[in-house]
Coordinates of C-alpha atoms in Angstrom, one line a residue:
X1 CA 16.8 -21.8 6.1
X2 CA 14.3 -20.9 3.5
X3 CA 15.4 -20.8 -0.1
X4 CA 15.6 -17.7 -2.2
X5 CA 12.3 -18.7 -3.9
X6 CA 10.5 -18.5 -0.6
X7 CA 11.9 -15.1 0.2
X8 CA 11.0 -13.8 -3.3
X9 CA 7.5 -15.2 -3.1
X10 CA 7.0 -13.5 0.3
X11 CA 8.4 -10.2 -1.0
X12 CA 6.0 -10.4 -4.0
X13 CA 3.1 -11.2 -1.8
X14 CA 4.0 -8.3 0.4
X15 CA 4.2 -6.1 -2.7
X16 CA 0.7 -7.1 -3.7
X17 CA -0.6 -6.3 -0.1
X18 CA 1.1 -3.0 -0.2
X19 CA -0.4 -2.2 -3.7
X20 CA -3.9 -3.1 -2.4
X21 CA -3.5 -0.8 0.6
X22 CA -2.5 2.1 -1.7
X23 CA -5.5 1.2 -4.0
X24 CA -7.8 1.2 -0.9
X25 CA -6.6 4.7 0.1
X26 CA -7.0 6.2 -3.4
X27 CA -10.1 4.4 -4.6
X28 CA -11.7 4.6 -1.1
X29 CA -11.7 8.4 -1.3
X30 CA -13.1 8.4 -4.8
X31 CA -15.8 5.9 -3.8
X32 CA -16.7 8.0 -0.8
X33 CA -17.0 11.1 -2.8
X34 CA -18.9 9.4 -5.7
X35 CA -21.1 7.5 -3.2
X36 CA -22.0 10.7 -1.4
X37 CA -23.1 12.3 -4.7
X38 CA -25.0 9.1 -5.8
X39 CA -26.5 8.4 -2.3
X40 CA -24.8 5.0 -1.9
X41 CA -25.5 4.0 1.7
X42 CA -22.6 1.6 2.0
X43 CA -20.0 4.5 1.8
X44 CA -21.4 5.8 5.1
X45 CA -20.6 2.5 6.8
X46 CA -18.6 3.5 9.9
X47 CA -16.2 0.6 9.7
X48 CA -15.3 1.4 6.1
X49 CA -14.9 5.1 6.9
X50 CA -12.8 4.4 10.0
X51 CA -10.5 2.0 8.2
X52 CA -10.1 4.5 5.4
X53 CA -9.4 7.3 7.7
X54 CA -6.9 5.2 9.7
X55 CA -5.1 4.4 6.5
X56 CA -4.9 8.0 5.6
X57 CA -3.6 9.0 9.0
X58 CA -0.9 6.4 8.9
X59 CA 0.3 7.5 5.5
X60 CA 0.2 11.2 6.5
X61 CA 2.1 10.6 9.8
X62 CA 4.8 8.6 8.0
X63 CA 5.1 11.3 5.4
X64 CA 5.4 14.1 7.9
X65 CA 7.9 12.1 9.9
X66 CA 10.0 11.2 6.9
X67 CA 9.5 7.5 7.7
X68 CA 9.6 4.9 5.0
X69 CA 6.6 2.5 5.3
X70 CA 7.3 -0.6 7.2
X71 CA 5.9 -2.7 4.4
X72 CA 8.5 -1.2 2.1
X73 CA 11.3 -1.9 4.5
X74 CA 10.0 -5.5 5.0
X75 CA 9.7 -6.1 1.3
X76 CA 13.3 -4.8 0.7
X77 CA 14.6 -7.0 3.5
X78 CA 13.0 -10.1 1.9
X79 CA 14.4 -9.2 -1.5
X80 CA 17.8 -8.7 -0.1
X81 CA 17.7 -12.1 1.6
X82 CA 16.7 -13.6 -1.7
X83 CA 19.8 -12.1 -3.3
X84 CA 17.8 -9.6 -5.4
X85 CA 18.5 -5.9 -5.9
X86 CA 16.6 -3.6 -3.6
X87 CA 15.6 0.0 -4.2
X88 CA 16.2 3.1 -2.1
X89 CA 13.4 5.4 -1.0
X90 CA 9.7 4.8 -0.9
X91 CA 7.4 2.2 -2.5
X92 CA 5.4 4.9 -4.4
X93 CA 8.5 6.8 -5.7
X94 CA 10.1 3.5 -6.9
X95 CA 7.1 2.0 -8.7
X96 CA 5.9 5.3 -10.2
X97 CA 9.4 5.9 -11.4
X98 CA 9.5 2.5 -13.0
X99 CA 6.1 3.0 -14.6
X100 CA 7.1 6.4 -16.0
X101 CA 10.3 5.0 -17.5
X102 CA 8.6 2.2 -19.5

C-alpha cells in the first residue's frame, strides 16, 4: 500500500495538471483573439483550435449538468487517502476562494 507521501505527491501532480488545463482554456481564448488581430497563423492550427473547443465543451457540459470535474474528484480522493483535509465543491471555487482570502 502506498504511503501518504505518494498519495499527496499524486494529488499535487493532479492539481498542477488541472491548473494547466484551466490555464489552457483561459489563455487559449485570449491567444486566439489576440492572434486573430495580429495575424498569427499558429492560432488557426486546427489541432489547437479543436483541443481548445473540446476543453470548453467539456467544461460547459459539466457546468450545465452540475457535475464536479473528475479531476477534482480524483484529487480529493487522493488527498483523503493521504489523510489530508478535502474541500467541498469545485476546483475553481475552492482555489479562487483561497486566493481571495489571503
